JSON list of C-alpha atoms in Angstrom, two decimals:
[
{"chain": "N", "resi": 9, "resn": "UNK", "atom": "CA", "xyz": [169.41, 217.47, 31.38]},
{"chain": "N", "resi": 10, "resn": "UNK", "atom": "CA", "xyz": [167.89, 218.25, 34.17]},
{"chain": "N", "resi": 11, "resn": "UNK", "atom": "CA", "xyz": [167.84, 217.17, 38.00]},
{"chain": "N", "resi": 12, "resn": "UNK", "atom": "CA", "xyz": [165.23, 214.73, 37.95]},
{"chain": "N", "resi": 13, "resn": "UNK", "atom": "CA", "xyz": [166.32, 213.49, 34.90]},
{"chain": "N", "resi": 14, "resn": "UNK", "atom": "CA", "xyz": [169.85, 212.55, 36.62]},
{"chain": "N", "resi": 15, "resn": "UNK", "atom": "CA", "xyz": [167.72, 211.29, 39.33]},
{"chain": "N", "resi": 16, "resn": "UNK", "atom": "CA", "xyz": [165.61, 209.37, 37.43]},
{"chain": "N", "resi": 17, "resn": "UNK", "atom": "CA", "xyz": [168.57, 207.50, 36.00]},
{"chain": "N", "resi": 18, "resn": "UNK", "atom": "CA", "xyz": [170.54, 207.01, 38.68]},
{"chain": "N", "resi": 19, "resn": "UNK", "atom": "CA", "xyz": [167.84, 205.13, 40.86]},
{"chain": "N", "resi": 20, "resn": "UNK", "atom": "CA", "xyz": [167.82, 203.53, 37.20]},
{"chain": "N", "resi": 21, "resn": "UNK", "atom": "CA", "xyz": [170.88, 202.57, 36.79]},
{"chain": "N", "resi": 22, "resn": "UNK", "atom": "CA", "xyz": [170.42, 201.72, 41.42]},
{"chain": "N", "resi": 23, "resn": "UNK", "atom": "CA", "xyz": [168.04, 199.41, 40.02]},
{"chain": "N", "resi": 24, "resn": "UNK", "atom": "CA", "xyz": [169.69, 197.46, 37.71]},
{"chain": "N", "resi": 25, "resn": "UNK", "atom": "CA", "xyz": [172.47, 197.62, 39.95]},
{"chain": "N", "resi": 26, "resn": "UNK", "atom": "CA", "xyz": [170.38, 196.01, 42.75]},
{"chain": "N", "resi": 27, "resn": "UNK", "atom": "CA", "xyz": [168.45, 192.78, 39.93]},
{"chain": "N", "resi": 28, "resn": "UNK", "atom": "CA", "xyz": [171.92, 191.85, 39.15]},
{"chain": "N", "resi": 29, "resn": "UNK", "atom": "CA", "xyz": [172.87, 191.33, 42.12]},
{"chain": "N", "resi": 30, "resn": "UNK", "atom": "CA", "xyz": [169.44, 189.51, 43.05]},
{"chain": "N", "resi": 31, "resn": "UNK", "atom": "CA", "xyz": [169.43, 187.85, 40.13]},
{"chain": "N", "resi": 32, "resn": "UNK", "atom": "CA", "xyz": [173.77, 186.66, 40.57]},
{"chain": "N", "resi": 33, "resn": "UNK", "atom": "CA", "xyz": [171.92, 185.72, 44.67]},
{"chain": "N", "resi": 34, "resn": "UNK", "atom": "CA", "xyz": [169.16, 183.80, 43.82]},
{"chain": "N", "resi": 35, "resn": "UNK", "atom": "CA", "xyz": [171.35, 181.22, 40.78]},
{"chain": "N", "resi": 36, "resn": "UNK", "atom": "CA", "xyz": [174.19, 180.81, 44.44]},
{"chain": "N", "resi": 37, "resn": "UNK", "atom": "CA", "xyz": [170.78, 180.06, 46.29]},
{"chain": "N", "resi": 38, "resn": "UNK", "atom": "CA", "xyz": [169.57, 178.19, 44.01]},
{"chain": "N", "resi": 39, "resn": "UNK", "atom": "CA", "xyz": [172.99, 176.24, 43.68]},
{"chain": "N", "resi": 40, "resn": "UNK", "atom": "CA", "xyz": [173.35, 175.66, 46.86]},
{"chain": "N", "resi": 41, "resn": "UNK", "atom": "CA", "xyz": [170.21, 173.93, 47.36]},
{"chain": "N", "resi": 42, "resn": "UNK", "atom": "CA", "xyz": [170.60, 171.79, 44.50]},
{"chain": "N", "resi": 43, "resn": "UNK", "atom": "CA", "xyz": [173.95, 170.92, 46.63]},
{"chain": "N", "resi": 44, "resn": "UNK", "atom": "CA", "xyz": [172.13, 170.38, 50.03]},
{"chain": "N", "resi": 45, "resn": "UNK", "atom": "CA", "xyz": [169.61, 168.05, 48.06]},
{"chain": "N", "resi": 46, "resn": "UNK", "atom": "CA", "xyz": [172.35, 165.97, 47.01]},
{"chain": "N", "resi": 47, "resn": "UNK", "atom": "CA", "xyz": [173.81, 165.27, 50.10]},
{"chain": "N", "resi": 48, "resn": "UNK", "atom": "CA", "xyz": [170.51, 164.61, 51.49]},
{"chain": "N", "resi": 49, "resn": "UNK", "atom": "CA", "xyz": [170.17, 162.15, 48.91]},
{"chain": "N", "resi": 50, "resn": "UNK", "atom": "CA", "xyz": [173.66, 160.52, 49.45]},
{"chain": "N", "resi": 51, "resn": "UNK", "atom": "CA", "xyz": [173.19, 160.76, 52.82]},
{"chain": "N", "resi": 52, "resn": "UNK", "atom": "CA", "xyz": [169.22, 159.08, 53.23]},
{"chain": "N", "resi": 53, "resn": "UNK", "atom": "CA", "xyz": [171.23, 156.26, 51.22]},
{"chain": "N", "resi": 54, "resn": "UNK", "atom": "CA", "xyz": [173.98, 155.96, 53.35]},
{"chain": "N", "resi": 55, "resn": "UNK", "atom": "CA", "xyz": [171.37, 156.41, 56.12]},
{"chain": "N", "resi": 56, "resn": "UNK", "atom": "CA", "xyz": [169.69, 152.68, 54.39]},
{"chain": "N", "resi": 57, "resn": "UNK", "atom": "CA", "xyz": [172.64, 151.26, 53.80]},
{"chain": "N", "resi": 58, "resn": "UNK", "atom": "CA", "xyz": [173.21, 151.55, 57.34]},
{"chain": "N", "resi": 59, "resn": "UNK", "atom": "CA", "xyz": [170.19, 150.21, 59.62]},
{"chain": "N", "resi": 60, "resn": "UNK", "atom": "CA", "xyz": [170.09, 147.33, 55.64]},
{"chain": "N", "resi": 61, "resn": "UNK", "atom": "CA", "xyz": [173.50, 146.38, 57.33]},
{"chain": "N", "resi": 62, "resn": "UNK", "atom": "CA", "xyz": [172.53, 146.44, 60.99]},
{"chain": "N", "resi": 63, "resn": "UNK", "atom": "CA", "xyz": [170.12, 144.58, 60.57]},
{"chain": "N", "resi": 64, "resn": "UNK", "atom": "CA", "xyz": [172.05, 141.61, 58.59]},
{"chain": "N", "resi": 65, "resn": "UNK", "atom": "CA", "xyz": [174.06, 142.00, 61.72]},
{"chain": "N", "resi": 66, "resn": "UNK", "atom": "CA", "xyz": [171.55, 141.52, 64.47]},
{"chain": "N", "resi": 67, "resn": "UNK", "atom": "CA", "xyz": [170.05, 138.76, 62.13]},
{"chain": "N", "resi": 68, "resn": "UNK", "atom": "CA", "xyz": [173.69, 136.77, 61.81]},
{"chain": "N", "resi": 69, "resn": "UNK", "atom": "CA", "xyz": [174.24, 137.54, 65.70]},
{"chain": "N", "resi": 70, "resn": "UNK", "atom": "CA", "xyz": [170.26, 135.82, 65.97]},
{"chain": "N", "resi": 71, "resn": "UNK", "atom": "CA", "xyz": [171.58, 132.78, 63.89]},
{"chain": "N", "resi": 72, "resn": "UNK", "atom": "CA", "xyz": [174.63, 132.68, 66.43]},
{"chain": "N", "resi": 73, "resn": "UNK", "atom": "CA", "xyz": [173.38, 132.17, 69.45]},
{"chain": "N", "resi": 74, "resn": "UNK", "atom": "CA", "xyz": [170.54, 130.00, 68.36]},
{"chain": "N", "resi": 75, "resn": "UNK", "atom": "CA", "xyz": [173.84, 127.93, 67.11]},
{"chain": "N", "resi": 76, "resn": "UNK", "atom": "CA", "xyz": [175.15, 128.12, 70.24]},
{"chain": "N", "resi": 77, "resn": "UNK", "atom": "CA", "xyz": [172.84, 127.04, 72.13]},
{"chain": "N", "resi": 78, "resn": "UNK", "atom": "CA", "xyz": [172.36, 124.41, 70.30]},
{"chain": "N", "resi": 79, "resn": "UNK", "atom": "CA", "xyz": [176.40, 123.30, 70.74]},
{"chain": "N", "resi": 80, "resn": "UNK", "atom": "CA", "xyz": [175.48, 123.81, 75.13]},
{"chain": "N", "resi": 81, "resn": "UNK", "atom": "CA", "xyz": [172.97, 121.47, 74.93]},
{"chain": "N", "resi": 82, "resn": "UNK", "atom": "CA", "xyz": [174.18, 119.07, 72.68]},
{"chain": "N", "resi": 83, "resn": "UNK", "atom": "CA", "xyz": [177.50, 118.81, 74.73]},
{"chain": "N", "resi": 84, "resn": "UNK", "atom": "CA", "xyz": [174.86, 118.84, 78.11]},
{"chain": "N", "resi": 85, "resn": "UNK", "atom": "CA", "xyz": [173.42, 115.14, 76.63]},
{"chain": "N", "resi": 86, "resn": "UNK", "atom": "CA", "xyz": [177.26, 114.19, 75.36]},
{"chain": "N", "resi": 87, "resn": "UNK", "atom": "CA", "xyz": [178.41, 114.56, 79.46]},
{"chain": "N", "resi": 88, "resn": "UNK", "atom": "CA", "xyz": [175.32, 113.25, 80.23]},
{"chain": "N", "resi": 89, "resn": "UNK", "atom": "CA", "xyz": [175.17, 110.27, 78.56]},
{"chain": "N", "resi": 90, "resn": "UNK", "atom": "CA", "xyz": [179.47, 110.19, 78.91]},
{"chain": "N", "resi": 91, "resn": "UNK", "atom": "CA", "xyz": [178.71, 110.24, 82.54]},
{"chain": "N", "resi": 92, "resn": "UNK", "atom": "CA", "xyz": [175.59, 107.45, 82.35]},
{"chain": "N", "resi": 93, "resn": "UNK", "atom": "CA", "xyz": [178.10, 105.55, 80.78]},
{"chain": "N", "resi": 94, "resn": "UNK", "atom": "CA", "xyz": [181.28, 105.55, 83.17]},
{"chain": "N", "resi": 95, "resn": "UNK", "atom": "CA", "xyz": [178.57, 104.73, 85.85]},
{"chain": "N", "resi": 96, "resn": "UNK", "atom": "CA", "xyz": [176.93, 101.27, 84.27]},
{"chain": "N", "resi": 97, "resn": "UNK", "atom": "CA", "xyz": [180.84, 101.03, 84.17]},
{"chain": "N", "resi": 98, "resn": "UNK", "atom": "CA", "xyz": [181.61, 101.82, 87.78]},
{"chain": "N", "resi": 99, "resn": "UNK", "atom": "CA", "xyz": [177.93, 100.22, 88.85]},
{"chain": "N", "resi": 100, "resn": "UNK", "atom": "CA", "xyz": [179.55, 96.14, 86.61]}
]
């Protein structure tokens, strides 16, 4: 076998080895990409859930504030009614 043929075989082996390595690297990269995409979907679902929970909490806080304001107004009205009744009693 001539030196030229040996060089060709050597280069062919080298190229085969590089192709194998590239294939392995590509498979690994694809697997990593799939994992990242899966994690991204999971994270998006968690973000959506957190936004939903926050919106619900804001609505509940708003409802509680309305109830508190109504109770405060009712209390103020009752205090005023009591004061008016006292004034009537004292005036009698």
